[in-house]
Coordinates of C-alpha atoms and ligand atoms in Angstrom, one line a residue:
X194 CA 182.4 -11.2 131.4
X195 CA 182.9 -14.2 133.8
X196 CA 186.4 -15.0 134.5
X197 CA 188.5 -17.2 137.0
X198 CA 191.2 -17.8 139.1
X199 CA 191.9 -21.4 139.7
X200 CA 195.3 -22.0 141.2
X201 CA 196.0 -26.0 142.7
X202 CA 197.0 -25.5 146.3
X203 CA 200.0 -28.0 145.6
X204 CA 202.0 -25.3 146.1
X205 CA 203.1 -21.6 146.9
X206 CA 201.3 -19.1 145.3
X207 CA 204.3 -18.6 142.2
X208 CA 205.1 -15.3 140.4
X209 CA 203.5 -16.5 137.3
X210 CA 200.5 -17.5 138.5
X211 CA 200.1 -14.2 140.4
X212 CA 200.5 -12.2 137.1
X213 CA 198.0 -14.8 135.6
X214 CA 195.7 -13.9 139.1
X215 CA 196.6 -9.9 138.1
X216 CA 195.2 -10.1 134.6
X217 CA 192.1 -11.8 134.9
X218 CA 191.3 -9.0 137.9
X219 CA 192.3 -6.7 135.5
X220 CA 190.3 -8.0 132.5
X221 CA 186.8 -8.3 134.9
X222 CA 187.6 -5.2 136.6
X223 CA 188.0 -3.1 133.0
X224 CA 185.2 -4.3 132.0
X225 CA 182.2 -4.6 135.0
X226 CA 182.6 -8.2 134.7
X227 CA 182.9 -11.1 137.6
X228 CA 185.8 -12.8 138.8
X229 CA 185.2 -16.6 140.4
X230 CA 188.1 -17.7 142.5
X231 CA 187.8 -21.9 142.8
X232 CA 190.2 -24.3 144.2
X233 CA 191.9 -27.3 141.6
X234 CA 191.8 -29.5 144.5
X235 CA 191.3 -32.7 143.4
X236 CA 195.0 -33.8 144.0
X237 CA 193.9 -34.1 147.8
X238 CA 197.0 -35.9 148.4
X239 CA 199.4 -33.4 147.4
X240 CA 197.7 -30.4 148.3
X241 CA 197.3 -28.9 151.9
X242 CA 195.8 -26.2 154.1
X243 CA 198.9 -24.5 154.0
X244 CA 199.1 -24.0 150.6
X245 CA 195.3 -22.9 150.0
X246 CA 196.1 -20.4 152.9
X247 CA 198.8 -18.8 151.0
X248 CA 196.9 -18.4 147.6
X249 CA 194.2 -16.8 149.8
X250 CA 197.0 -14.2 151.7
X251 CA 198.8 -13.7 148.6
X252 CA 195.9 -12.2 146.5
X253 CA 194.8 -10.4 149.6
X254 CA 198.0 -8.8 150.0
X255 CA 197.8 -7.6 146.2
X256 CA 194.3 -6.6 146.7
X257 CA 193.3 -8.5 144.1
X258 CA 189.5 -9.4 145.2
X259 CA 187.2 -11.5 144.1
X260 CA 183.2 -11.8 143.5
X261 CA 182.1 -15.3 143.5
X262 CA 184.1 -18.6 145.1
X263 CA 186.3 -20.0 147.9
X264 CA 185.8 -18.0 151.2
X265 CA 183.4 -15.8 149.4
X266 CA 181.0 -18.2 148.5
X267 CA 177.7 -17.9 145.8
X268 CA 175.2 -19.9 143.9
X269 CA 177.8 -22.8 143.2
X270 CA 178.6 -24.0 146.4
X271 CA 182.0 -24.7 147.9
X272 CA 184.0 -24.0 144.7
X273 CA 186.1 -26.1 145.7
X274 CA 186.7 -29.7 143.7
X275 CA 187.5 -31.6 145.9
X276 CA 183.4 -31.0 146.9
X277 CA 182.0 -31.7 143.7
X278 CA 183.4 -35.8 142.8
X279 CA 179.8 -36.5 142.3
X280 CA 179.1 -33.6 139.9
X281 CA 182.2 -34.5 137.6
X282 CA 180.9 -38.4 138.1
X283 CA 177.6 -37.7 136.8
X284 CA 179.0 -35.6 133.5
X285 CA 181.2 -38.8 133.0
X286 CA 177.9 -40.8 133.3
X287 CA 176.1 -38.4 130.9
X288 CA 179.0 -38.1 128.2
X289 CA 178.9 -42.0 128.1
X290 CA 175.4 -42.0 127.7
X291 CA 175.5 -39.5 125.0
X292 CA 178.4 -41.8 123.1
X293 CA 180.5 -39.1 123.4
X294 CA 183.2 -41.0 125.8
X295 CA 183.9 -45.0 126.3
X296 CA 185.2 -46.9 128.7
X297 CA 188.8 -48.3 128.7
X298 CA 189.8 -51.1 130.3
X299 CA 193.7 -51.1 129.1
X300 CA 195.9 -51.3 132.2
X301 CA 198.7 -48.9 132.8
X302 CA 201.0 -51.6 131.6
X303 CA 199.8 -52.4 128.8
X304 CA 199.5 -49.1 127.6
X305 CA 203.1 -48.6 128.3
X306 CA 203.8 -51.4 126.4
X307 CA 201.8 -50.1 123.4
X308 CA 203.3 -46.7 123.7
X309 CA 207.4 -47.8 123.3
X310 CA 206.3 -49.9 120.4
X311 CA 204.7 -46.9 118.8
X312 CA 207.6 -44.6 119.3
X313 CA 210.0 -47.7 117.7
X314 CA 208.3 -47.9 115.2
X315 CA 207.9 -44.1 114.6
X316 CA 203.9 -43.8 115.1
X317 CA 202.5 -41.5 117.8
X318 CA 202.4 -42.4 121.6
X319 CA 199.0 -41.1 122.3
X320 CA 196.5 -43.7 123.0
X321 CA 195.5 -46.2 119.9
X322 CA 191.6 -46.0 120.2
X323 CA 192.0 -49.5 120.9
X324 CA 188.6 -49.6 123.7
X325 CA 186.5 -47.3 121.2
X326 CA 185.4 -49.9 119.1
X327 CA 183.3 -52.0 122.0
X328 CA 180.3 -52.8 122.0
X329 CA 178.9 -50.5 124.5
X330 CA 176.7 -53.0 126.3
X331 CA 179.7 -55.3 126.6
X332 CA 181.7 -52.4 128.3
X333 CA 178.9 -51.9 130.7
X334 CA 178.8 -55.5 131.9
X335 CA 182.6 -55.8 131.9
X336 CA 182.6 -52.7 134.3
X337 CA 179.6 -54.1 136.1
X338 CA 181.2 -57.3 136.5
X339 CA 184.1 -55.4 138.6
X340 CA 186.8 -55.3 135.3
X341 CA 188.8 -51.3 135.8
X342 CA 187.4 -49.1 133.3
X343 CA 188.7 -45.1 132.8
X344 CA 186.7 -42.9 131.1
X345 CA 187.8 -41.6 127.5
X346 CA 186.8 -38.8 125.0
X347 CA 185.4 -40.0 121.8
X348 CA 187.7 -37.4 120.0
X349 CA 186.0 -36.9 116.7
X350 CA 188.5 -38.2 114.0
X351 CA 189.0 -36.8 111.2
X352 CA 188.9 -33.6 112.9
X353 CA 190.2 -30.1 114.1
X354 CA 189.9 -28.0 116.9
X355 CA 190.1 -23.9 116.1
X356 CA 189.8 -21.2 118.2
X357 CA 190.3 -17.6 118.4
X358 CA 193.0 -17.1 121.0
X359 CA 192.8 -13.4 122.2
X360 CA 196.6 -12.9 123.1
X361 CA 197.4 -15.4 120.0
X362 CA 195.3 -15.5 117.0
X363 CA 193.9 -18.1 115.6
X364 CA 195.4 -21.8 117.3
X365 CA 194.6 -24.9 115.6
X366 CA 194.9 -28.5 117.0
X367 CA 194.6 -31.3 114.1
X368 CA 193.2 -34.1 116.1
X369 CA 196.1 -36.4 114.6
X370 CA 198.0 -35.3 117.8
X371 CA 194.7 -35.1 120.3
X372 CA 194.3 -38.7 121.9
X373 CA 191.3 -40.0 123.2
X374 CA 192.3 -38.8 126.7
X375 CA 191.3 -39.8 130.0
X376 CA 188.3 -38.0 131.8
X377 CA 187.7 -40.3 134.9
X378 CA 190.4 -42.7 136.3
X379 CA 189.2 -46.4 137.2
X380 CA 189.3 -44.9 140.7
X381 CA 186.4 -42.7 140.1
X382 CA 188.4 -39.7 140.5
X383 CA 188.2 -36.8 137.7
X384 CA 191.4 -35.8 135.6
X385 CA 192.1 -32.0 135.8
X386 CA 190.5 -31.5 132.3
X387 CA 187.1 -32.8 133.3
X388 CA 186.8 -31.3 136.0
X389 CA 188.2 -27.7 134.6
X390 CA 186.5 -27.8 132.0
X391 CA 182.7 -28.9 134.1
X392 CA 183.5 -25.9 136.7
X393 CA 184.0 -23.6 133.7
X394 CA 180.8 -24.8 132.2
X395 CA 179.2 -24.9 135.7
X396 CA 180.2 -21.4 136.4
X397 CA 178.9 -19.7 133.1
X398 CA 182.4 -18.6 132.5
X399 CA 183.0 -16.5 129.6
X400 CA 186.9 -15.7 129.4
X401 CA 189.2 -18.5 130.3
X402 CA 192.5 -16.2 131.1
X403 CA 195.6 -18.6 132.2
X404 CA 199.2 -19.6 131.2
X405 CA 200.4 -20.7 127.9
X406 CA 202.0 -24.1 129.6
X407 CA 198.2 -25.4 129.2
X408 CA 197.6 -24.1 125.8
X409 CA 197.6 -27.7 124.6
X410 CA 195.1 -28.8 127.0
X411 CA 192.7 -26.0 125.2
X412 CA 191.3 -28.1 122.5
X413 CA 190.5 -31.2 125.3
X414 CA 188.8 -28.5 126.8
X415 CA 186.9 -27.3 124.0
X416 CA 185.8 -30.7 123.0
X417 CA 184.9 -31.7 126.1
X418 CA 182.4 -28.5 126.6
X419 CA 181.4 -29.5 123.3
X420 CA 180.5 -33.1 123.9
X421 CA 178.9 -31.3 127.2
X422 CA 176.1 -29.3 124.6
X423 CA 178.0 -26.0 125.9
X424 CA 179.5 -23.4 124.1
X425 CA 182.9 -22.9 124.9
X426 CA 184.3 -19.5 126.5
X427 CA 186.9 -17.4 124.7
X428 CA 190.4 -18.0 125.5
X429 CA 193.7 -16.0 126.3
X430 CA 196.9 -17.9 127.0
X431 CA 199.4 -15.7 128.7
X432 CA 203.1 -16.3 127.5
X433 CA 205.5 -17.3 130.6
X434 CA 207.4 -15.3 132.3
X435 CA 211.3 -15.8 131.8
X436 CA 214.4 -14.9 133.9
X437 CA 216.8 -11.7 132.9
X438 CA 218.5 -14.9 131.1
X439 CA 216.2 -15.9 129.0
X440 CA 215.3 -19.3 130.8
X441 CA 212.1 -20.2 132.2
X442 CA 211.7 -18.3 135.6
X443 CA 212.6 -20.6 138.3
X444 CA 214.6 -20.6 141.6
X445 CA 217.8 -19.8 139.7
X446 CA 216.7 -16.0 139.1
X447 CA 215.1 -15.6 142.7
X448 CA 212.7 -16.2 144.6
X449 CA 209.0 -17.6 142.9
X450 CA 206.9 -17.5 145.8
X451 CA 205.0 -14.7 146.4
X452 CA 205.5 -14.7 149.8
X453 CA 209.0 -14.2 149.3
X454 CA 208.3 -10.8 147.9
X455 CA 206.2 -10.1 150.7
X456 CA 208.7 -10.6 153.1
X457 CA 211.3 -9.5 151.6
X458 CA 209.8 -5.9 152.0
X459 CA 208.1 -5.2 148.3
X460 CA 205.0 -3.3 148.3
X461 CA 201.9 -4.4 146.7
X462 CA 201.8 -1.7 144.7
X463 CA 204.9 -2.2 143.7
X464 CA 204.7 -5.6 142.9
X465 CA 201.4 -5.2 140.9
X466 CA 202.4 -2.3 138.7
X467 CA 205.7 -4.4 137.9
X468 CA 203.8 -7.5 136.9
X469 CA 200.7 -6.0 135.4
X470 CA 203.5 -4.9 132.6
X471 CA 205.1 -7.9 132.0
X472 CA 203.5 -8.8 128.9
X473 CA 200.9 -6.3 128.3
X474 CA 201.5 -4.0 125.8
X475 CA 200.8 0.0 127.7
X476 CA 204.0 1.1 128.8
X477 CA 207.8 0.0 129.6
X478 CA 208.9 -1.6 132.1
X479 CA 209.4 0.8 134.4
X480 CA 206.1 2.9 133.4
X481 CA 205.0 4.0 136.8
X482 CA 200.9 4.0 137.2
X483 CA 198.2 3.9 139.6
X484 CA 195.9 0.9 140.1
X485 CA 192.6 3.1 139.0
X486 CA 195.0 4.1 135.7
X487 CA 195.6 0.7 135.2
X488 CA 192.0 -0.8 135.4
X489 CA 191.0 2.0 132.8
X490 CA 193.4 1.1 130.2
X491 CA 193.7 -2.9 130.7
X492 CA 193.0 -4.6 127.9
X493 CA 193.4 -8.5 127.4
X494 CA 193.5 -7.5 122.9
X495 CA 196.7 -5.6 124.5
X496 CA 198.6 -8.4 126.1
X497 CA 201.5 -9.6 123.8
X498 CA 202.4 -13.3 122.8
X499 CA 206.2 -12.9 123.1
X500 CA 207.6 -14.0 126.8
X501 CA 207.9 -11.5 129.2
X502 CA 211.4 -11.3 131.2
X503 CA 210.7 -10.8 134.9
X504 CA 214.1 -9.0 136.3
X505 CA 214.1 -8.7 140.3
X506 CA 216.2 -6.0 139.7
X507 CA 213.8 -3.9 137.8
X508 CA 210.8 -4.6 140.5
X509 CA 213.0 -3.6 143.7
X510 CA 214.5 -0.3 141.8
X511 CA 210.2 0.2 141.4
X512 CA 209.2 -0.7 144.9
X513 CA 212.3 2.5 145.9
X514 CA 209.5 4.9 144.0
X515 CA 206.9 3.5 145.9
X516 CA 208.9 3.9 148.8
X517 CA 209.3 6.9 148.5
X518 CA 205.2 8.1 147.9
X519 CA 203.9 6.7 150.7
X520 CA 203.4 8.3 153.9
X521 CA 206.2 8.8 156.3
X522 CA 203.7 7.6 159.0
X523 CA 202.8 4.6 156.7
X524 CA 206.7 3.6 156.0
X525 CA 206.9 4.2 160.0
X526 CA 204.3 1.4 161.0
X527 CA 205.4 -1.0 158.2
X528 CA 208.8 -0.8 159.0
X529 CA 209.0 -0.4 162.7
X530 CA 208.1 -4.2 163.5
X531 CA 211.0 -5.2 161.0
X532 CA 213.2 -3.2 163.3
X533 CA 211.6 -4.3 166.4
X534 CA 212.0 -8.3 164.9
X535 CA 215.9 -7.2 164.0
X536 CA 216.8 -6.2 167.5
X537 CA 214.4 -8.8 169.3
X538 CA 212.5 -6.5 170.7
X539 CA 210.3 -3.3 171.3
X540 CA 210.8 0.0 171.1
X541 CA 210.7 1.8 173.9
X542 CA 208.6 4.8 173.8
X543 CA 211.8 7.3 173.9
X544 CA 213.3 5.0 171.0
X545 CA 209.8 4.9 169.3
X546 CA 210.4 9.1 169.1
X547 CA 213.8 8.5 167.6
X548 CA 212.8 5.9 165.0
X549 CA 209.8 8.6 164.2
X550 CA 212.5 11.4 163.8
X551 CA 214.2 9.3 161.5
X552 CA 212.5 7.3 159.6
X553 CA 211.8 9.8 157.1
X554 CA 215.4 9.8 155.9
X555 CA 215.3 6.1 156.1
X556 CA 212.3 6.4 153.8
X557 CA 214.7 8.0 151.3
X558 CA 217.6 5.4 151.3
X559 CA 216.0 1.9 151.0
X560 CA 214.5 0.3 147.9
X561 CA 213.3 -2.7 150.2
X562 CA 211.3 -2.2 153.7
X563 CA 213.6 -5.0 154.8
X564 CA 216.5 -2.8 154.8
X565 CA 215.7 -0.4 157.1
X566 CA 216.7 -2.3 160.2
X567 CA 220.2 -2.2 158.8
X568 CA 219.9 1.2 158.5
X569 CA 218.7 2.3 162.0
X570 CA 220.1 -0.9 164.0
X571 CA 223.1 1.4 165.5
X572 CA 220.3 4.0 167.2
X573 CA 219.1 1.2 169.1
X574 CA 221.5 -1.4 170.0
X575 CA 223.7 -1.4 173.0
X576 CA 226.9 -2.1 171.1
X577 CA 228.3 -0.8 168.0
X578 CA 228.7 -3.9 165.5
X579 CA 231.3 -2.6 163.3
X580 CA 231.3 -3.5 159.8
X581 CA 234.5 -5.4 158.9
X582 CA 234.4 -4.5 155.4
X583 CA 233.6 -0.8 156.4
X584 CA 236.5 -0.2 159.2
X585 CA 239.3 -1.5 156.9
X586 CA 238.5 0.8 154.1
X587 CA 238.0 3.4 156.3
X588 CA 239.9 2.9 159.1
X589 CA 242.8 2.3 158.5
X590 CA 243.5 5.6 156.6
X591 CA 246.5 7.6 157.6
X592 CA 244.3 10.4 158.5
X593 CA 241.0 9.0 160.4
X594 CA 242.6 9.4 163.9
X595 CA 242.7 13.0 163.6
X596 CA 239.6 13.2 162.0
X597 CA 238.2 11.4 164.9
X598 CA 240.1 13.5 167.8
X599 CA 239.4 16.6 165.9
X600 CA 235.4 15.5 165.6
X601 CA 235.8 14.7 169.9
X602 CA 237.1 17.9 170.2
X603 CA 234.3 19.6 168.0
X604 CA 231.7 17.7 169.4
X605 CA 232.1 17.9 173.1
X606 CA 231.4 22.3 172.7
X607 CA 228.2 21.7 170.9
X608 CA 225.7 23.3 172.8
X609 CA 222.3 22.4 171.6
X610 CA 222.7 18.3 170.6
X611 CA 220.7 19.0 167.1
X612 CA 221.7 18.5 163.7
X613 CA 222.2 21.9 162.8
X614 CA 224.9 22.7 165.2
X615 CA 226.6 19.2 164.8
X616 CA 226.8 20.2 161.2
X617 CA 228.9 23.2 162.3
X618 CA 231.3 22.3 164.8
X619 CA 231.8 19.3 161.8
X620 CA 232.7 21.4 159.1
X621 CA 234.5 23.8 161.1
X622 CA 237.1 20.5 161.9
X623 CA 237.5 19.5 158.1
X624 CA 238.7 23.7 157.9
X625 CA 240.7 22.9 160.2
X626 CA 242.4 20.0 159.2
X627 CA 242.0 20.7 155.6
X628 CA 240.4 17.5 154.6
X629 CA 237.6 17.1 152.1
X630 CA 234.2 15.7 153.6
X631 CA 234.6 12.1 152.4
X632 CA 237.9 11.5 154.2
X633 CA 236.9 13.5 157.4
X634 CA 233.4 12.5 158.0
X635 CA 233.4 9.0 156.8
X636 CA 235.7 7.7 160.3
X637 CA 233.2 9.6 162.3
X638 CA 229.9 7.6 160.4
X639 CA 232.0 4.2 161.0
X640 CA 232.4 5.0 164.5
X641 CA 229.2 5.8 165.5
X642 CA 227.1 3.6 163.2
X643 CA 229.4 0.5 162.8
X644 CA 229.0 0.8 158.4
X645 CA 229.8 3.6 155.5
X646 CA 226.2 3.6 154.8
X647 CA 224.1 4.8 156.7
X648 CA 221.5 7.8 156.9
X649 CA 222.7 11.2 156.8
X650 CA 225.3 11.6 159.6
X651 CA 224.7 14.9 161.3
X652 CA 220.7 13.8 161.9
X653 CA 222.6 10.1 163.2
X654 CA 224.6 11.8 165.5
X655 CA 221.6 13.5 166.7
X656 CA 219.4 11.0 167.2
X657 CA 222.5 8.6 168.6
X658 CA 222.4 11.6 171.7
X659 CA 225.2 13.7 172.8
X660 CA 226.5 11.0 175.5
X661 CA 226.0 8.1 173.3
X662 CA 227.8 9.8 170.1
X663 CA 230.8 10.8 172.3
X664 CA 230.9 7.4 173.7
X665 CA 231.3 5.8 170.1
X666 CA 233.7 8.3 169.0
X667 CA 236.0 7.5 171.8
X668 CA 235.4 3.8 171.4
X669 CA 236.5 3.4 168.2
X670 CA 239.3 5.7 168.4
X671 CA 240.5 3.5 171.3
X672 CA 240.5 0.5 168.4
X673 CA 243.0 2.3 166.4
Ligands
LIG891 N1 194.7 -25.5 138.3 C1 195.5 -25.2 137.1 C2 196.9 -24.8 137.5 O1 197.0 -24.3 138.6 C3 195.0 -24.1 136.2 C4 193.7 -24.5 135.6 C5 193.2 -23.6 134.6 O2 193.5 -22.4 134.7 O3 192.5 -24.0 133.8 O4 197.8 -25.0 136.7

């Protein structure tokens, strides 16, 4: 098995085509096969560096590798297409040779022209055939003689295209609704189906794995590998991927960058075991597995046809599992330079302890490693930045000034400044002011840590320091 990855850098690495990326690794990695990673580059004009570089990152960052291609090189060269004009040129030649494509020399205008009178009177707007009837040697010296000429597929008429689509069934294209479409522009340059289509020839690829929105390009394909003397590969079209709403995803649901996800503190892990189910048939959505599980099981005869809702909510609640397997030492180092970036600087090695101390019960709070600055941000800043939202609900109750003399009171005997003693002197103050531990405790967590979330308070007030705790305490009572 020989499959591909061929994104267009005129754009950020999207969702979808990350899930399209998944599956073909998948498929080739199931199966002891190859997977060829090439660049759609022939927009030059709309594509840029930046966007190749992100493709690149993004399937780095979901280890999703590859054996043959861009960066990696092999037999075929650059694998990019922007390097092989002359190679799609000389097909063009070859196919017009053969009889198998003619030239055109309808202008743009003209063919617009055609195309609203077809659709008044009711016939179909594809091209009429109109330059498939000239004499080939006339065509030649009209082109010669400097006359713009694109290159069309003789689309063989009567006719129908069938193929065996793995995720689908059977598809069938009557050639009624093929037109004789364009393969080279006047200008030389390739259309995305000749030059797909040569590359997958090109590249011996077997297993053409991509999104349904080109199903309809299939049969062009077919019959251009055809008219090429190739056979063509087998094909799987993988259905879209929706929002929780049932629309298209797009920037309405979230974000549809990869990066986003990235940055927004989802683990790879995460993100790939939440894709690779969206659409293939092994478990739920929220079926928890290991990479190495799902290489073993993945089959393309398994993906289904019906779309395949992509819920942010789902993936994030998945990334808190994840969250919570991996190592406290790895959730350290992958979170500590998102606190470092909140507060605008480093750590300092005493600081560095703390964050080690508690990270661990940060570990168990957050669904996102983004959130963890929010969670640890009182340890380290100078000032307490009191939550508005937090103080007035808690606050303002009738009995949080006791609470927070009483926990003064309390606090200022403990003799060893550690969590377990904190705990004591605590609950010894709700005894004695007879309050339960929502309504005594929560003033003390708003005064020290500025919010009513927050990790568990007798390990903050611990790591906050004896001096620094007291401090708070007296600080906000001073605001009541
Ligand atoms: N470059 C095309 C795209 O990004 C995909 C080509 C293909 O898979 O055939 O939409």
């Amino acid at each position: 098995m020989r499959a591909r990855f061929a994104p267009s850098p005129t754009g950020y690495l999207h969702v979808g085509s990350a899930r399209t990326a998944l599956f073909n690794w998948l498929a080739v990695r199931n199966n002891g096969g190859e997977l060829v990673l090439r660049s759609d580059d022939t927009d030059q004009a709309r594509g840029s560096d930046e966007y190749y570089d992100d493709v690149i990152e993004g399937l780095r960052w979901l280890g999703i590798d590859w054996d043959e291609g861009i960066e990696t090189g092999g037999p075929h060269g650059s694998y990019r297409q922007s390097d092989r004009l002359e190679r799609y040129q000389q097909v063009a030649v070859e196919l017009r040779a053969g009889r198998r494509a003619y030239l055109c020399f309808c202008t743009s205008e003209e063919l617009d022209e055609r195309r609203r009178q077809a659709q008044a009177e009711g016939r179909p707007p594809g091209y009429d055939g109109r330059c498939r009837t000239l004499d080939p040697d006339e065509s030649v010296s009209r082109q010669q003689a400097g006359e713009a000429a694109a290159l069309r597929l003789a689309i063989p008429r009567p006719g129908e295209t069938v193929f065996e689509d793995i995720v689908r069934g059977e598809v069938r294209f009557g050639h009624d609704n093929v037109e004789d479409f364009v393969l080279l522009r006047s200008t030389g340059s390739p259309t995305y189906h000749l030059a797909s289509t040569v590359d997958d020839v090109d590249y011996e690829i077997t297993h053409v794995v991509r999104g349904e929105d080109l199903l309809s390009s299939t049969p062009k394909h077919i019959l251009i590998t055809r008219a090429m003397g190739a056979e063509p590969p087998a094909y799987a079209h993988l259905s879209l991927l929706l929002g929780p709403d049932g629309k298209k995803l797009s920037k309405r649901h979230g974000d549809t960058a990869l990066h986003a996800y990235r940055d927004g503190g989802i683990l790879p892990e995460a993100f790939v075991n939440y894709v690779a189910l969206l659409g293939w048939n092994f478990g739920d959505d929220e079926t928890v597995f290991t990479r190495r599980e799902m290489v073993e099981r993945f089959a393309l005869d398994d993906v289904q046809k019906n779309p395949a809702i992509f819920d942010n909510e789902k993936l994030t609640w998945m990334n808190g599992l994840y969250i919570r397997e991996l190592d406290p030492g790895a959730f350290e180092s992958h979170t500590r330079p998102l606190v470092e970036a909140d507060l605008g600087r480093a750590l300092t090695d005493e600081e560095r302890e703390t964050y080690r101390e508690v990270a661990p019960l940060v570990q168990e709070r957050v669904k996102v490693l983004t959130d963890a600055p929010d969670q640890v941000r009182f340890l380290f800043a100078e000032e307490v930045d009191y939550d508005a939202g937090s103080w007035d609900k808690v606050m303002t109750k009738p009995e949080s000034p006791r609470a927070i003399d009483a926990a003064l009171v309390r606090l200022e005997r403990v003799g060893e400044w550690s969590s377990g003693p904190i705990e004591k002197e605590l609950r010894a103050m709700l005894e004695d002011l007879e309050l339960n531990a929502r309504k005594g405790l929560q003033p003390v967590r708003v005064a020290i840590t500025g919010s009513s979330i927050s990790p568990p308070l007798f390990e903050s007030l611990a790591a906050l320091g004896r001096e620094r705790s007291l401090d708070r305490l007296r600080g906000a009572r001073s605001r009541l």
